[in-house]
Amino acid sequence: MAPLINLETEYPIIDSSFRNFCASHGIFSVEDFLIHDLYMLAAFAEQSMSSERLKEGITQVLSIIDEMHQPWLNGMELLEDAKRNKHVLPTGIQGIDLLLGGGVRIGQLTELVGPSSSGKTQVCLQTASNVASNHMVLYLDTGNSFSPERIAYFLGKTNDLASAQDKKSILQKVMSNILCHSVFDIFAMFDVLHQLESHLRYQDGGGGCQMRLLIVDSISLLISPVLGSNSTQGLNISYTAYNL
């Protein structure tokens, strides 16, 4: 979900006057609308000389949010959808791929949960190295846990019989297909995700190496401070596999 300023071209009602009104109430993006008291916002809009236009803008943003949500589906519809859309990205870890029915499902969120040092980051690194053989991977590192050495190790094990020149070529390709960003607070992560959204929107669908996987390692390190917790137990890692 984009900052409001990015919506003006497509939705002229979200102009500078509307954005200034929103900014005066701490609203700068579509996400901010989701956590704001909209009844209070509408009440403030009523007090403005341009109340009707402001209320039109609020309605427009709510409409944008509604359009982003998929329609309600019953259990049978979800089952049929799962049968039709079996596209997955293998992690390269046989046991996990077996449990997941082939790998992380494209277009869905896969969450890994476990105590510290249980191997969550290793799964992330292995998955990144496997997927990056053919696709782009965005790796958001929230705790300085990304290790190119481990990526190289996994690739060496997978391509053990390849020649030295082939191993070097594979390593260069995979490393160039993994984009790693260090993010240490939730707002920095939102900034990167907004950039990713713009990239995906204009990504060429006609071929080439495209972004297919987003890994956040780990999301709880960003969310815990917002919730007022200092606990580092039960850290989780989130995957999102994009079907583009």
mmCIF file of C-alpha atoms in Angstrom:
data_model
loop_
_atom_site.group_PDB
_atom_site.id
_atom_site.type_symbol
_atom_site.label_atom_id
_atom_site.label_comp_id
_atom_site.label_asym_id
_atom_site.label_seq_id
_atom_site.Cartn_x
_atom_site.Cartn_y
_atom_site.Cartn_z
ATOM 1 C CA MET A 1 0.000 0.000 0.000
ATOM 2 C CA ALA A 2 1.515 3.234 -1.200
ATOM 3 C CA PRO A 3 2.028 6.680 0.318
ATOM 4 C CA LEU A 4 -0.896 8.979 -0.494
ATOM 5 C CA ILE A 5 1.275 11.187 -2.703
ATOM 6 C CA ASN A 6 1.764 8.254 -5.108
ATOM 7 C CA LEU A 7 -1.987 7.959 -5.686
ATOM 8 C CA GLU A 8 -2.737 11.441 -7.033
ATOM 9 C CA THR A 9 -1.988 10.603 -10.681
ATOM 10 C CA GLU A 10 -4.586 7.825 -10.734
ATOM 11 C CA TYR A 11 -6.963 9.432 -8.222
ATOM 12 C CA PRO A 12 -6.990 13.258 -8.617
ATOM 13 C CA ILE A 13 -9.229 13.641 -5.542
ATOM 14 C CA ILE A 14 -6.171 12.715 -3.435
ATOM 15 C CA ASP A 15 -4.581 16.090 -4.131
ATOM 16 C CA SER A 16 -2.253 18.231 -2.007
ATOM 17 C CA SER A 17 -5.164 19.758 -0.040
ATOM 18 C CA PHE A 18 -6.486 16.320 0.908
ATOM 19 C CA ARG A 19 -3.002 15.069 1.767
ATOM 20 C CA ASN A 20 -2.315 18.133 3.929
ATOM 21 C CA PHE A 21 -5.579 17.483 5.788
ATOM 22 C CA CYS A 22 -4.548 13.857 6.328
ATOM 23 C CA ALA A 23 -1.024 14.834 7.366
ATOM 24 C CA SER A 24 -2.444 17.137 10.049
ATOM 25 C CA HIS A 25 -3.930 13.987 11.594
ATOM 26 C CA GLY A 26 -0.806 11.843 11.207
ATOM 27 C CA ILE A 27 -1.943 10.074 8.023
ATOM 28 C CA PHE A 28 0.613 9.806 5.240
ATOM 29 C CA SER A 29 -0.116 6.432 3.642
ATOM 30 C CA VAL A 30 -2.924 3.975 2.998
ATOM 31 C CA GLU A 31 -1.656 1.900 5.942
ATOM 32 C CA ASP A 32 -2.227 4.875 8.238
ATOM 33 C CA PHE A 33 -5.924 4.831 7.302
ATOM 34 C CA LEU A 34 -6.196 1.257 8.533
ATOM 35 C CA ILE A 35 -5.170 2.206 12.080
ATOM 36 C CA HIS A 36 -6.924 5.589 12.274
ATOM 37 C CA ASP A 37 -10.348 6.342 13.746
ATOM 38 C CA LEU A 38 -12.209 7.148 10.520
ATOM 39 C CA TYR A 39 -15.282 8.438 12.371
ATOM 40 C CA MET A 40 -13.124 11.058 14.035
ATOM 41 C CA LEU A 41 -11.457 11.870 10.717
ATOM 42 C CA ALA A 42 -14.859 12.352 9.047
ATOM 43 C CA ALA A 43 -15.936 14.575 11.947
ATOM 44 C CA PHE A 44 -12.865 16.793 11.437
ATOM 45 C CA ALA A 45 -13.594 16.876 7.708
ATOM 46 C CA GLU A 46 -17.107 18.154 8.447
ATOM 47 C CA GLN A 47 -15.596 21.192 10.174
ATOM 48 C CA SER A 48 -13.624 22.182 7.061
ATOM 49 C CA MET A 49 -14.839 24.621 4.405
ATOM 50 C CA SER A 50 -14.081 21.928 1.802
ATOM 51 C CA SER A 51 -15.781 19.176 3.775
ATOM 52 C CA GLU A 52 -17.497 17.517 0.801
ATOM 53 C CA ARG A 53 -14.246 17.174 -1.151
ATOM 54 C CA LEU A 54 -12.424 15.843 1.909
ATOM 55 C CA LYS A 55 -15.131 13.250 2.496
ATOM 56 C CA GLU A 56 -14.890 12.242 -1.164
ATOM 57 C CA GLY A 57 -11.166 11.720 -0.656
ATOM 58 C CA ILE A 58 -11.742 9.559 2.426
ATOM 59 C CA THR A 59 -14.286 7.480 0.497
ATOM 60 C CA GLN A 60 -11.811 7.084 -2.368
ATOM 61 C CA VAL A 61 -9.045 5.788 -0.091
ATOM 62 C CA LEU A 62 -11.454 3.320 1.529
ATOM 63 C CA SER A 63 -12.452 2.163 -1.954
ATOM 64 C CA ILE A 64 -8.790 1.586 -2.825
ATOM 65 C CA ILE A 65 -8.396 -0.531 0.328
ATOM 66 C CA ASP A 66 -11.486 -2.582 -0.550
ATOM 67 C CA GLU A 67 -10.187 -3.252 -4.064
ATOM 68 C CA MET A 68 -6.980 -4.699 -2.612
ATOM 69 C CA HIS A 69 -8.882 -7.395 -0.712
ATOM 70 C CA GLN A 70 -9.839 -10.648 -2.382
ATOM 71 C CA PRO A 71 -13.555 -11.575 -2.358
ATOM 72 C CA TRP A 72 -14.831 -13.896 0.361
ATOM 73 C CA LEU A 73 -14.495 -17.589 -0.566
ATOM 74 C CA ASN A 74 -16.063 -20.621 1.060
ATOM 75 C CA GLY A 75 -14.153 -23.805 1.908
ATOM 76 C CA MET A 76 -14.923 -25.606 -1.367
ATOM 77 C CA GLU A 77 -13.845 -22.598 -3.423
ATOM 78 C CA LEU A 78 -10.575 -22.404 -1.488
ATOM 79 C CA LEU A 79 -9.993 -26.140 -2.048
ATOM 80 C CA GLU A 80 -10.588 -25.825 -5.795
ATOM 81 C CA ASP A 81 -8.271 -22.827 -5.937
ATOM 82 C CA ALA A 82 -5.549 -24.791 -4.136
ATOM 83 C CA LYS A 83 -5.924 -27.656 -6.615
ATOM 84 C CA ARG A 84 -5.721 -25.334 -9.610
ATOM 85 C CA ASN A 85 -2.843 -23.207 -8.325
ATOM 86 C CA LYS A 86 -0.122 -25.582 -7.208
ATOM 87 C CA HIS A 87 2.770 -23.308 -8.187
ATOM 88 C CA VAL A 88 5.521 -23.568 -5.592
ATOM 89 C CA LEU A 89 9.131 -22.542 -5.108
ATOM 90 C CA PRO A 90 11.183 -25.479 -3.760
ATOM 91 C CA THR A 91 13.299 -24.657 -0.723
ATOM 92 C CA GLY A 92 15.937 -27.206 -1.681
ATOM 93 C CA ILE A 93 15.416 -28.972 1.652
ATOM 94 C CA GLN A 94 13.807 -32.323 0.879
ATOM 95 C CA GLY A 95 11.957 -32.835 4.167
ATOM 96 C CA ILE A 96 10.491 -29.313 4.239
ATOM 97 C CA ASP A 97 9.487 -29.454 0.567
ATOM 98 C CA LEU A 98 7.716 -32.743 1.278
ATOM 99 C CA LEU A 99 5.804 -31.213 4.196
ATOM 100 C CA LEU A 100 4.843 -28.148 2.153
ATOM 101 C CA GLY A 101 3.733 -30.110 -0.888
ATOM 102 C CA GLY A 102 6.686 -29.102 -3.040
ATOM 103 C CA GLY A 103 7.897 -25.875 -1.460
ATOM 104 C CA VAL A 104 6.679 -22.418 -0.482
ATOM 105 C CA ARG A 105 3.452 -21.669 -2.345
ATOM 106 C CA ILE A 106 3.565 -18.758 -4.774
ATOM 107 C CA GLY A 107 1.227 -15.894 -3.885
ATOM 108 C CA GLN A 108 0.962 -16.908 -0.236
ATOM 109 C CA LEU A 109 2.728 -16.201 3.041
ATOM 110 C CA THR A 110 4.728 -18.991 4.665
ATOM 111 C CA GLU A 111 5.708 -18.382 8.279
ATOM 112 C CA LEU A 112 8.441 -20.223 10.160
ATOM 113 C CA VAL A 113 8.253 -20.144 13.956
ATOM 114 C CA GLY A 114 10.670 -21.575 16.496
ATOM 115 C CA PRO A 115 13.015 -20.802 19.392
ATOM 116 C CA SER A 116 16.362 -19.139 18.955
ATOM 117 C CA SER A 117 19.028 -21.248 17.178
ATOM 118 C CA SER A 118 16.483 -23.767 15.872
ATOM 119 C CA GLY A 119 17.605 -23.303 12.256
ATOM 120 C CA LYS A 120 15.103 -20.775 10.890
ATOM 121 C CA THR A 121 17.750 -18.563 9.285
ATOM 122 C CA GLN A 122 19.433 -21.616 7.749
ATOM 123 C CA VAL A 123 16.132 -22.513 6.069
ATOM 124 C CA CYS A 124 15.880 -18.941 4.782
ATOM 125 C CA LEU A 125 19.402 -18.963 3.371
ATOM 126 C CA GLN A 126 18.946 -22.383 1.783
ATOM 127 C CA THR A 127 15.643 -21.301 0.216
ATOM 128 C CA ALA A 128 17.159 -18.061 -1.062
ATOM 129 C CA SER A 129 20.078 -19.902 -2.660
ATOM 130 C CA ASN A 130 17.746 -22.421 -4.301
ATOM 131 C CA VAL A 131 15.208 -19.926 -5.659
ATOM 132 C CA ALA A 132 17.887 -17.457 -6.814
ATOM 133 C CA SER A 133 19.121 -20.006 -9.337
ATOM 134 C CA ASN A 134 16.250 -18.905 -11.599
ATOM 135 C CA HIS A 135 14.551 -15.910 -9.942
ATOM 136 C CA MET A 136 15.274 -12.706 -8.053
ATOM 137 C CA VAL A 137 15.019 -12.857 -4.244
ATOM 138 C CA LEU A 138 14.640 -9.915 -1.857
ATOM 139 C CA TYR A 139 16.068 -10.712 1.576
ATOM 140 C CA LEU A 140 15.196 -8.289 4.406
ATOM 141 C CA ASP A 141 17.726 -8.833 7.187
ATOM 142 C CA THR A 142 16.618 -7.432 10.553
ATOM 143 C CA GLY A 143 19.332 -8.923 12.744
ATOM 144 C CA ASN A 144 22.569 -9.086 10.721
ATOM 145 C CA SER A 145 21.961 -12.788 10.086
ATOM 146 C CA PHE A 146 22.420 -12.889 6.305
ATOM 147 C CA SER A 147 25.524 -14.907 5.451
ATOM 148 C CA PRO A 148 26.890 -15.023 1.881
ATOM 149 C CA GLU A 149 29.351 -17.658 3.089
ATOM 150 C CA ARG A 150 26.462 -19.986 3.967
ATOM 151 C CA ILE A 151 24.879 -19.336 0.561
ATOM 152 C CA ALA A 152 28.168 -20.309 -1.090
ATOM 153 C CA TYR A 153 28.367 -23.426 1.116
ATOM 154 C CA PHE A 154 24.857 -24.564 0.148
ATOM 155 C CA LEU A 155 25.603 -24.033 -3.531
ATOM 156 C CA GLY A 156 28.847 -25.983 -3.224
ATOM 157 C CA LYS A 157 26.987 -28.930 -1.679
ATOM 158 C CA THR A 158 24.236 -28.815 -4.322
ATOM 159 C CA ASN A 159 26.658 -28.625 -7.255
ATOM 160 C CA ASP A 160 29.338 -30.892 -5.859
ATOM 161 C CA LEU A 161 29.980 -32.640 -9.188
ATOM 162 C CA ALA A 162 30.226 -29.454 -11.265
ATOM 163 C CA SER A 163 33.550 -28.162 -12.547
ATOM 164 C CA ALA A 164 35.309 -25.302 -10.777
ATOM 165 C CA GLN A 165 34.380 -22.913 -13.607
ATOM 166 C CA ASP A 166 30.710 -23.996 -13.501
ATOM 167 C CA LYS A 167 30.628 -23.605 -9.707
ATOM 168 C CA LYS A 168 31.988 -20.083 -10.038
ATOM 169 C CA SER A 169 29.412 -19.220 -12.695
ATOM 170 C CA ILE A 170 26.528 -20.595 -10.599
ATOM 171 C CA LEU A 171 27.754 -18.737 -7.516
ATOM 172 C CA GLN A 172 27.960 -15.420 -9.394
ATOM 173 C CA LYS A 173 24.465 -15.865 -10.848
ATOM 174 C CA VAL A 174 22.844 -16.751 -7.527
ATOM 175 C CA MET A 175 24.598 -14.007 -5.575
ATOM 176 C CA SER A 176 23.606 -11.391 -8.151
ATOM 177 C CA ASN A 177 19.976 -12.551 -7.924
ATOM 178 C CA ILE A 178 19.760 -12.043 -4.141
ATOM 179 C CA LEU A 179 19.136 -8.459 -3.033
ATOM 180 C CA CYS A 180 19.786 -8.060 0.685
ATOM 181 C CA HIS A 181 18.556 -5.022 2.629
ATOM 182 C CA SER A 182 19.299 -4.440 6.311
ATOM 183 C CA VAL A 183 16.222 -3.041 8.083
ATOM 184 C CA PHE A 184 16.201 -2.402 11.814
ATOM 185 C CA ASP A 185 12.763 -0.871 12.408
ATOM 186 C CA ILE A 186 9.263 -1.382 11.055
ATOM 187 C CA PHE A 187 9.251 1.959 9.225
ATOM 188 C CA ALA A 188 12.420 1.123 7.293
ATOM 189 C CA MET A 189 10.781 -2.152 6.273
ATOM 190 C CA PHE A 190 7.687 -0.288 5.033
ATOM 191 C CA ASP A 191 9.936 1.977 2.950
ATOM 192 C CA VAL A 192 11.591 -1.019 1.291
ATOM 193 C CA LEU A 193 8.219 -2.696 0.706
ATOM 194 C CA HIS A 194 6.887 0.463 -0.951
ATOM 195 C CA GLN A 195 9.903 0.435 -3.272
ATOM 196 C CA LEU A 196 9.299 -3.258 -3.960
ATOM 197 C CA GLU A 197 5.657 -2.555 -4.792
ATOM 198 C CA SER A 198 6.703 0.012 -7.400
ATOM 199 C CA HIS A 199 9.272 -2.396 -8.831
ATOM 200 C CA LEU A 200 6.722 -5.221 -9.116
ATOM 201 C CA ARG A 201 4.171 -2.928 -10.722
ATOM 202 C CA TYR A 202 6.532 -2.079 -13.571
ATOM 203 C CA GLN A 203 8.334 -5.401 -13.706
ATOM 204 C CA ASP A 204 8.478 -6.729 -17.247
ATOM 205 C CA GLY A 205 6.157 -9.697 -17.528
ATOM 206 C CA GLY A 206 7.611 -10.782 -20.847
ATOM 207 C CA GLY A 207 10.530 -12.797 -19.515
ATOM 208 C CA GLY A 208 13.896 -12.375 -17.899
ATOM 209 C CA CYS A 209 14.801 -12.913 -14.288
ATOM 210 C CA GLN A 210 11.921 -11.622 -12.159
ATOM 211 C CA MET A 211 11.332 -11.094 -8.454
ATOM 212 C CA ARG A 212 9.615 -14.170 -7.020
ATOM 213 C CA LEU A 213 10.454 -14.383 -3.327
ATOM 214 C CA LEU A 214 10.521 -12.010 -0.372
ATOM 215 C CA ILE A 215 12.121 -13.211 2.855
ATOM 216 C CA VAL A 216 11.920 -11.281 6.135
ATOM 217 C CA ASP A 217 14.370 -12.619 8.733
ATOM 218 C CA SER A 218 12.884 -12.012 11.186
ATOM 219 C CA ILE A 219 9.659 -10.019 11.396
ATOM 220 C CA SER A 220 9.313 -10.379 15.164
ATOM 221 C CA LEU A 221 12.463 -8.335 15.777
ATOM 222 C CA LEU A 222 10.656 -5.396 14.139
ATOM 223 C CA ILE A 223 7.217 -5.946 15.659
ATOM 224 C CA SER A 224 8.231 -6.666 19.283
ATOM 225 C CA PRO A 225 9.443 -3.093 19.999
ATOM 226 C CA VAL A 226 6.191 -1.692 18.574
ATOM 227 C CA LEU A 227 4.233 -3.946 20.937
ATOM 228 C CA GLY A 228 6.410 -2.890 23.864
ATOM 229 C CA SER A 229 8.151 -6.242 24.238
ATOM 230 C CA ASN A 230 11.870 -6.882 24.620
ATOM 231 C CA SER A 231 11.524 -10.647 24.274
ATOM 232 C CA THR A 232 13.560 -12.409 21.605
ATOM 233 C CA GLN A 233 12.027 -15.831 22.228
ATOM 234 C CA GLY A 234 9.960 -17.610 19.626
ATOM 235 C CA LEU A 235 11.339 -15.590 16.744
ATOM 236 C CA ASN A 236 9.667 -16.170 13.417
ATOM 237 C CA ILE A 237 10.620 -15.728 9.808
ATOM 238 C CA SER A 238 8.180 -14.891 7.037
ATOM 239 C CA TYR A 239 8.341 -15.797 3.375
ATOM 240 C CA THR A 240 6.212 -14.293 0.664
ATOM 241 C CA ALA A 241 6.409 -15.961 -2.738
ATOM 242 C CA TYR A 242 5.184 -13.691 -5.506
ATOM 243 C CA ASN A 243 3.359 -15.024 -8.533
ATOM 244 C CA LEU A 244 3.967 -12.337 -11.175
#
